[in-house]
Amino acid sequence: AVKPKLGHLHVSLDHNSWHWVQASEEPIVLQGLAPGEHTVSIDLADATHQVLDHQTLTFVTTNIDSRNTHSH
C-alpha cells in the first residue's frame, strides 16, 4: 500500500495502457519476456499519484537455450 506523504513508482511494459504500482524498496524484476525489444516506462509519483518525473528504458532480451551451454 502507498504510505501517506511517500512516493511510489508507476511501471508499465511495452506501451501497455495498464501499469502496476511499485511502492516497496525492492528491485523491479521482469521475468518471462519474449526475446526481442522491450520498453519499460517508470513514473515517479507522489502519494496522490501526481507524476513528478518520467523515465523510459528500451532493452533487448535474447533466448538463451540452456541445452546448448556446457562447462569445460
Coordinates of C-alpha atoms in Angstrom, one line a residue:
A1 CA 0.0 0.0 0.0
V2 CA 1.1 3.6 -0.6
K3 CA 2.1 5.3 2.6
P4 CA 0.9 8.9 3.1
K5 CA 3.5 11.6 2.0
L6 CA 5.7 9.0 0.3
G7 CA 6.1 8.5 -3.3
H8 CA 5.9 5.3 -5.4
L9 CA 6.5 4.2 -9.0
H10 CA 4.0 3.5 -11.8
V11 CA 5.6 0.9 -14.0
S12 CA 4.4 -0.2 -17.5
L13 CA 5.8 -2.6 -20.0
D14 CA 5.8 -2.3 -23.8
H15 CA 3.5 0.7 -24.0
N16 CA 0.6 -1.1 -22.4
S17 CA -2.3 1.0 -21.2
W18 CA -2.2 -0.6 -17.7
H19 CA 0.6 -0.2 -15.1
W20 CA 1.4 -1.5 -11.7
V21 CA 2.4 0.4 -8.6
Q22 CA 5.8 -0.3 -7.1
A23 CA 5.6 1.0 -3.6
S24 CA 8.3 -1.1 -1.9
E25 CA 12.1 -0.6 -1.9
E26 CA 12.5 -4.0 -3.6
P27 CA 14.0 -4.0 -7.1
I28 CA 11.7 -4.2 -10.1
V29 CA 12.2 -7.7 -11.7
L30 CA 10.8 -8.6 -15.1
Q31 CA 10.6 -12.3 -16.0
G32 CA 9.4 -14.4 -18.8
L33 CA 9.8 -11.8 -21.5
A34 CA 9.8 -13.0 -25.1
P35 CA 13.0 -12.5 -27.0
G36 CA 13.2 -9.1 -28.7
E37 CA 13.0 -5.4 -27.9
H38 CA 11.0 -4.2 -24.8
T39 CA 10.3 -0.8 -23.2
V40 CA 9.8 -0.1 -19.6
S41 CA 8.2 3.2 -18.6
I42 CA 8.6 4.4 -15.0
D43 CA 6.8 7.3 -13.4
L44 CA 7.8 8.7 -10.1
A45 CA 4.5 9.7 -8.4
D46 CA 3.6 11.3 -5.1
A47 CA 1.0 9.9 -2.7
T48 CA -1.8 11.5 -4.7
H49 CA -0.5 9.8 -8.0
Q50 CA 0.7 13.1 -9.5
V51 CA 3.7 12.2 -11.7
L52 CA 6.8 14.0 -10.7
D53 CA 9.3 12.5 -13.2
H54 CA 9.2 10.0 -16.0
Q55 CA 11.9 7.7 -17.5
T56 CA 11.8 5.2 -20.3
L57 CA 14.2 2.4 -20.9
T58 CA 14.4 0.2 -24.0
F59 CA 16.3 -3.1 -23.9
V60 CA 16.6 -6.3 -25.9
T61 CA 16.3 -9.8 -24.5
T62 CA 17.6 -12.9 -26.1
N63 CA 16.6 -16.5 -25.9
I64 CA 19.3 -18.4 -24.0
D65 CA 18.9 -22.1 -24.6
S66 CA 20.5 -23.8 -21.6
R67 CA 20.6 -27.1 -23.5
N68 CA 23.4 -25.6 -25.7
T69 CA 25.6 -24.5 -22.8
H70 CA 28.3 -26.6 -21.3
S71 CA 31.1 -26.2 -18.8
H72 CA 34.8 -27.0 -19.5

